[in-house]
């Protein structure tokens, strides 16, 4: 088993050194390395499941609830799924070295802009232990070292996963210091990560809105803000009945606890009488609590009256706010005010309305006639995801391998000086 | 003349609203708009030069020094140059709407990743008033509103320039609120910008190392760190005498006060006897104070002994640190330790050394056989520059129009729901 450095600072420094080695590996070496990591995870399934049992026991003792316990749980098949995700990432095209721009100056100086690894990627996250493996695999495939700070609830599982990955790197003759965890330092580990300017190149928080807010406001390392999703679907006057119903139901109920689940549905007044009865009935039948405005409550007495707070709520549960709006303009104004710029969708048969919605909604992903649940690295074909960026700097929407690279300009001259 | 909102918060809010309008302008409209701004700047030359006279008078009264006074000065020809820069930006290809990625999911959902404006770009900067016009022009061309906080030394000039640009927008039927200044609020203006999460999408500091450090550590808005340059040139064993001399002289003396000027030269020990005599003589003749290690001082008694501090110094003056290293590895280790990741150059005839230098130096721009002074938006063909990013997130190196855009995924479906 690999030795782990005693102090946080030492781990960060070792990660930075390791990044140089990882950054120079070619695509084939990284594929072998990740396949070896996947094999090691499967081989260590018993150890990982045993460590996970400690977390589950602590979770039950502290009453974290069945939903969270289920997300936390690892069994043999879930460990196999983790390994499969690593193998999927292992064979994705190497993002490093891609030529992104080329120009030759009048004096003959040749400039090439190429994709390079960030160096050290940090992540502070919560909940499911699979995030530990996903982020490490994406970081390594893109030539980066990674420093992880997972949630307390999954501490034993994460420690086991990190140990297995480090040992697998070492067995492959690659420095294990490319994968670091600072979980054992608790809040101090998170604080060290947030202030590791010059050692950590980018920090990605992934988890609750309060976790993200803390990292964004306290970090001096560049941060990519992820996640919080007050997601809207707008049912236009021309929305097809079946698409309106099916897409809203899917976006709300298929997995209500995630950021791309819909939280507010806006309905064009001209379509309210046509769409609302069946939509509301389907939602209530599916166990959804509808928080509606006056018109909605008038259509279905099982809906409860929405307050102003409802429009800003990320329920992450089987609750849904529904509001009738006068037209597309009012829908756009509502979205401007309440959206967290994650994902919004319009259901419409009107091309002009679709085009305006696509152009004017200022979110990472804007859909026409599709469920908001598609905003996901796996669905987009990225293999896995580091998170879903809701900011505009560097990456927006699901973040995969390309989003874990930076760029470098290479200049090749023959004696050029500036006039 | 346009009215200016009373409070900082109101100006930020107006900028955000204006961003929607500017973001929807097509390329042609933005070209006309910028040409009108350029015409207005030339037409108002007298007013601008008069406002600048106030700044110069204050500068002389507070003894800011001749170099700074010269950078601050605007005369008719410099105003004409400002206008010319705006006209150059006006005709650059519109970065908005470029398709950056496309994928069709197995279920038929079509995804397109397009470039979109950031929304509101903020900048906190010092010194030359031309930055006010350059950043505003780049922001508008890329469909953004801009909030500016310039240096106190140029306050009157900047106020005049902002007024002329706002009036020009208004005369073109475009909201003048797309160009805002918060100079009149002093430090409070800067603080408001740094904390304007949700109103300002990206903040670019441009100026001294301490200004940049303040913005990076205090801002909760995403920041792109620019500028500070402890820039190195490494003269390899095989470096040509003339290229070594000419490139070092150019990189040090052509404009010593800027971030891409060289601050440290590393010389391969095997080439020291061949290169140092002529190089040191040329530098001293050009008025450069050489801070050298033992070997350097032994070669030329006019060199003064370097201390450890010298290797980390960004002189921004006719001073240069020179050190002899044993080989490329020692040069790379020195650069790793002291570089601010701006620009480094190797002078060599050895392809393998050049390739290692390009691959292993972790800086925004890495050159072979060329002056470091080429790291510049104008030289790269960007028309102008917002600054030179020394961080790895979003933009690295000179930042032009493309770097002022974000992205958005557009999804077009026909009823897709997630299984």
mmCIF file of N, CA and C in Angstrom, chain B residues 238-284:
data_model
loop_
_atom_site.group_PDB
_atom_site.id
_atom_site.type_symbol
_atom_site.label_atom_id
_atom_site.label_comp_id
_atom_site.label_asym_id
_atom_site.label_seq_id
_atom_site.Cartn_x
_atom_site.Cartn_y
_atom_site.Cartn_z
ATOM 1 N N UNK B 238 23.338 25.414 -27.596
ATOM 2 C CA UNK B 238 23.463 25.575 -29.047
ATOM 3 C C UNK B 238 22.897 26.900 -29.564
ATOM 4 N N UNK B 239 22.601 27.835 -28.670
ATOM 5 C CA UNK B 239 21.990 29.104 -29.106
ATOM 6 C C UNK B 239 22.905 29.867 -30.058
ATOM 7 N N UNK B 240 22.334 30.389 -31.135
ATOM 8 C CA UNK B 240 23.114 31.245 -32.037
ATOM 9 C C UNK B 240 23.482 32.544 -31.320
ATOM 10 N N UNK B 241 24.711 33.005 -31.510
ATOM 11 C CA UNK B 241 25.169 34.232 -30.843
ATOM 12 C C UNK B 241 24.262 35.420 -31.150
ATOM 13 N N UNK B 242 23.977 35.601 -32.451
ATOM 14 C CA UNK B 242 23.234 36.807 -32.831
ATOM 15 C C UNK B 242 21.787 36.763 -32.328
ATOM 16 N N UNK B 243 21.143 35.571 -32.444
ATOM 17 C CA UNK B 243 19.770 35.470 -31.937
ATOM 18 C C UNK B 243 19.741 35.680 -30.423
ATOM 19 N N UNK B 244 20.705 35.076 -29.717
ATOM 20 C CA UNK B 244 20.752 35.226 -28.261
ATOM 21 C C UNK B 244 20.827 36.710 -27.898
ATOM 22 N N UNK B 245 21.745 37.410 -28.515
ATOM 23 C CA UNK B 245 21.947 38.835 -28.199
ATOM 24 C C UNK B 245 20.731 39.669 -28.619
ATOM 25 N N UNK B 246 20.309 39.507 -29.859
ATOM 26 C CA UNK B 246 19.238 40.371 -30.377
ATOM 27 C C UNK B 246 17.908 40.132 -29.654
ATOM 28 N N UNK B 247 17.609 38.875 -29.376
ATOM 29 C CA UNK B 247 16.316 38.577 -28.747
ATOM 30 C C UNK B 247 16.301 39.040 -27.291
ATOM 31 N N UNK B 248 17.397 38.823 -26.567
ATOM 32 C CA UNK B 248 17.442 39.293 -25.177
ATOM 33 C C UNK B 248 17.363 40.819 -25.132
ATOM 34 N N UNK B 249 18.125 41.477 -25.987
ATOM 35 C CA UNK B 249 18.095 42.950 -26.012
ATOM 36 C C UNK B 249 16.699 43.466 -26.334
ATOM 37 N N UNK B 250 16.076 42.865 -27.338
ATOM 38 C CA UNK B 250 14.727 43.289 -27.715
ATOM 39 C C UNK B 250 13.750 43.060 -26.572
ATOM 40 N N UNK B 251 13.830 41.882 -25.966
ATOM 41 C CA UNK B 251 12.859 41.524 -24.932
ATOM 42 C C UNK B 251 13.034 42.364 -23.675
ATOM 43 N N UNK B 252 14.275 42.838 -23.434
ATOM 44 C CA UNK B 252 14.495 43.676 -22.244
ATOM 45 C C UNK B 252 14.278 45.151 -22.510
ATOM 46 N N UNK B 253 14.791 45.648 -23.654
ATOM 47 C CA UNK B 253 14.896 47.108 -23.792
ATOM 48 C C UNK B 253 13.836 47.744 -24.677
ATOM 49 N N UNK B 254 13.120 46.940 -25.490
ATOM 50 C CA UNK B 254 12.218 47.580 -26.438
ATOM 51 C C UNK B 254 11.087 48.306 -25.714
ATOM 52 N N UNK B 255 10.659 47.761 -24.580
ATOM 53 C CA UNK B 255 9.679 48.434 -23.719
ATOM 54 C C UNK B 255 9.710 47.759 -22.348
ATOM 55 N N UNK B 256 10.615 48.204 -21.499
ATOM 56 C CA UNK B 256 10.892 47.468 -20.260
ATOM 57 C C UNK B 256 9.742 47.461 -19.261
ATOM 58 N N UNK B 257 8.762 48.368 -19.393
ATOM 59 C CA UNK B 257 7.751 48.520 -18.347
ATOM 60 C C UNK B 257 6.565 47.574 -18.507
ATOM 61 N N UNK B 258 6.595 46.708 -19.502
ATOM 62 C CA UNK B 258 5.406 45.876 -19.750
ATOM 63 C C UNK B 258 5.628 44.424 -19.332
ATOM 64 N N UNK B 259 4.508 43.697 -19.211
ATOM 65 C CA UNK B 259 4.571 42.372 -18.602
ATOM 66 C C UNK B 259 5.296 41.343 -19.454
ATOM 67 N N UNK B 260 5.376 41.555 -20.770
ATOM 68 C CA UNK B 260 6.053 40.545 -21.603
ATOM 69 C C UNK B 260 7.540 40.848 -21.818
ATOM 70 N N UNK B 261 8.050 41.857 -21.118
ATOM 71 C CA UNK B 261 9.499 42.113 -21.163
ATOM 72 C C UNK B 261 10.204 41.044 -20.330
ATOM 73 N N UNK B 262 11.403 40.639 -20.777
ATOM 74 C CA UNK B 262 12.119 39.579 -20.060
ATOM 75 C C UNK B 262 12.683 40.131 -18.744
ATOM 76 N N UNK B 263 12.670 39.289 -17.706
ATOM 77 C CA UNK B 263 13.206 39.707 -16.402
ATOM 78 C C UNK B 263 14.402 38.856 -15.985
ATOM 79 N N UNK B 264 14.468 37.614 -16.465
ATOM 80 C CA UNK B 264 15.599 36.740 -16.121
ATOM 81 C C UNK B 264 16.073 36.005 -17.367
ATOM 82 N N UNK B 265 17.394 36.008 -17.559
ATOM 83 C CA UNK B 265 17.995 35.208 -18.627
ATOM 84 C C UNK B 265 18.801 34.083 -17.989
ATOM 85 N N UNK B 266 18.559 32.868 -18.442
ATOM 86 C CA UNK B 266 19.303 31.700 -17.979
ATOM 87 C C UNK B 266 20.236 31.268 -19.111
ATOM 88 N N UNK B 267 21.492 30.981 -18.789
ATOM 89 C CA UNK B 267 22.471 30.641 -19.822
ATOM 90 C C UNK B 267 23.069 29.264 -19.521
ATOM 91 N N UNK B 268 23.059 28.398 -20.509
ATOM 92 C CA UNK B 268 23.663 27.068 -20.355
ATOM 93 C C UNK B 268 25.163 27.246 -20.110
ATOM 94 N N UNK B 269 25.682 26.541 -19.088
ATOM 95 C CA UNK B 269 27.087 26.712 -18.702
ATOM 96 C C UNK B 269 28.033 26.484 -19.887
ATOM 97 N N UNK B 270 27.684 25.543 -20.745
ATOM 98 C CA UNK B 270 28.565 25.221 -21.872
ATOM 99 C C UNK B 270 28.648 26.363 -22.876
ATOM 100 N N UNK B 271 27.669 27.289 -22.824
ATOM 101 C CA UNK B 271 27.667 28.398 -23.780
ATOM 102 C C UNK B 271 28.054 29.711 -23.119
ATOM 103 N N UNK B 272 28.316 29.679 -21.816
ATOM 104 C CA UNK B 272 28.536 30.921 -21.069
ATOM 105 C C UNK B 272 29.734 31.697 -21.623
ATOM 106 N N UNK B 273 30.870 31.018 -21.814
ATOM 107 C CA UNK B 273 32.057 31.729 -22.288
ATOM 108 C C UNK B 273 31.858 32.307 -23.687
ATOM 109 N N UNK B 274 31.112 31.593 -24.501
ATOM 110 C CA UNK B 274 30.859 32.055 -25.867
ATOM 111 C C UNK B 274 29.868 33.217 -25.903
ATOM 112 N N UNK B 275 28.763 33.105 -25.128
ATOM 113 C CA UNK B 275 27.667 34.079 -25.256
ATOM 114 C C UNK B 275 27.779 35.283 -24.318
ATOM 115 N N UNK B 276 28.260 35.054 -23.098
ATOM 116 C CA UNK B 276 28.146 36.110 -22.086
ATOM 117 C C UNK B 276 28.897 37.414 -22.416
ATOM 118 N N UNK B 277 30.154 37.351 -22.908
ATOM 119 C CA UNK B 277 30.865 38.627 -23.103
ATOM 120 C C UNK B 277 30.090 39.603 -23.987
ATOM 121 N N UNK B 278 29.682 39.135 -25.154
ATOM 122 C CA UNK B 278 28.984 40.050 -26.063
ATOM 123 C C UNK B 278 27.605 40.427 -25.527
ATOM 124 N N UNK B 279 26.905 39.455 -24.967
ATOM 125 C CA UNK B 279 25.560 39.725 -24.442
ATOM 126 C C UNK B 279 25.610 40.769 -23.331
ATOM 127 N N UNK B 280 26.514 40.568 -22.369
ATOM 128 C CA UNK B 280 26.583 41.492 -21.230
ATOM 129 C C UNK B 280 27.017 42.881 -21.681
ATOM 130 N N UNK B 281 27.975 42.926 -22.605
ATOM 131 C CA UNK B 281 28.431 44.232 -23.109
ATOM 132 C C UNK B 281 27.280 44.967 -23.800
ATOM 133 N N UNK B 282 26.523 44.239 -24.630
ATOM 134 C CA UNK B 282 25.401 44.882 -25.335
ATOM 135 C C UNK B 282 24.360 45.389 -24.349
ATOM 136 N N UNK B 283 24.071 44.600 -23.318
ATOM 137 C CA UNK B 283 23.067 44.995 -22.328
ATOM 138 C C UNK B 283 23.519 46.251 -21.576
ATOM 139 N N UNK B 284 24.752 46.235 -21.121
ATOM 140 C CA UNK B 284 25.248 47.388 -20.349
ATOM 141 C C UNK B 284 25.284 48.631 -21.241
#
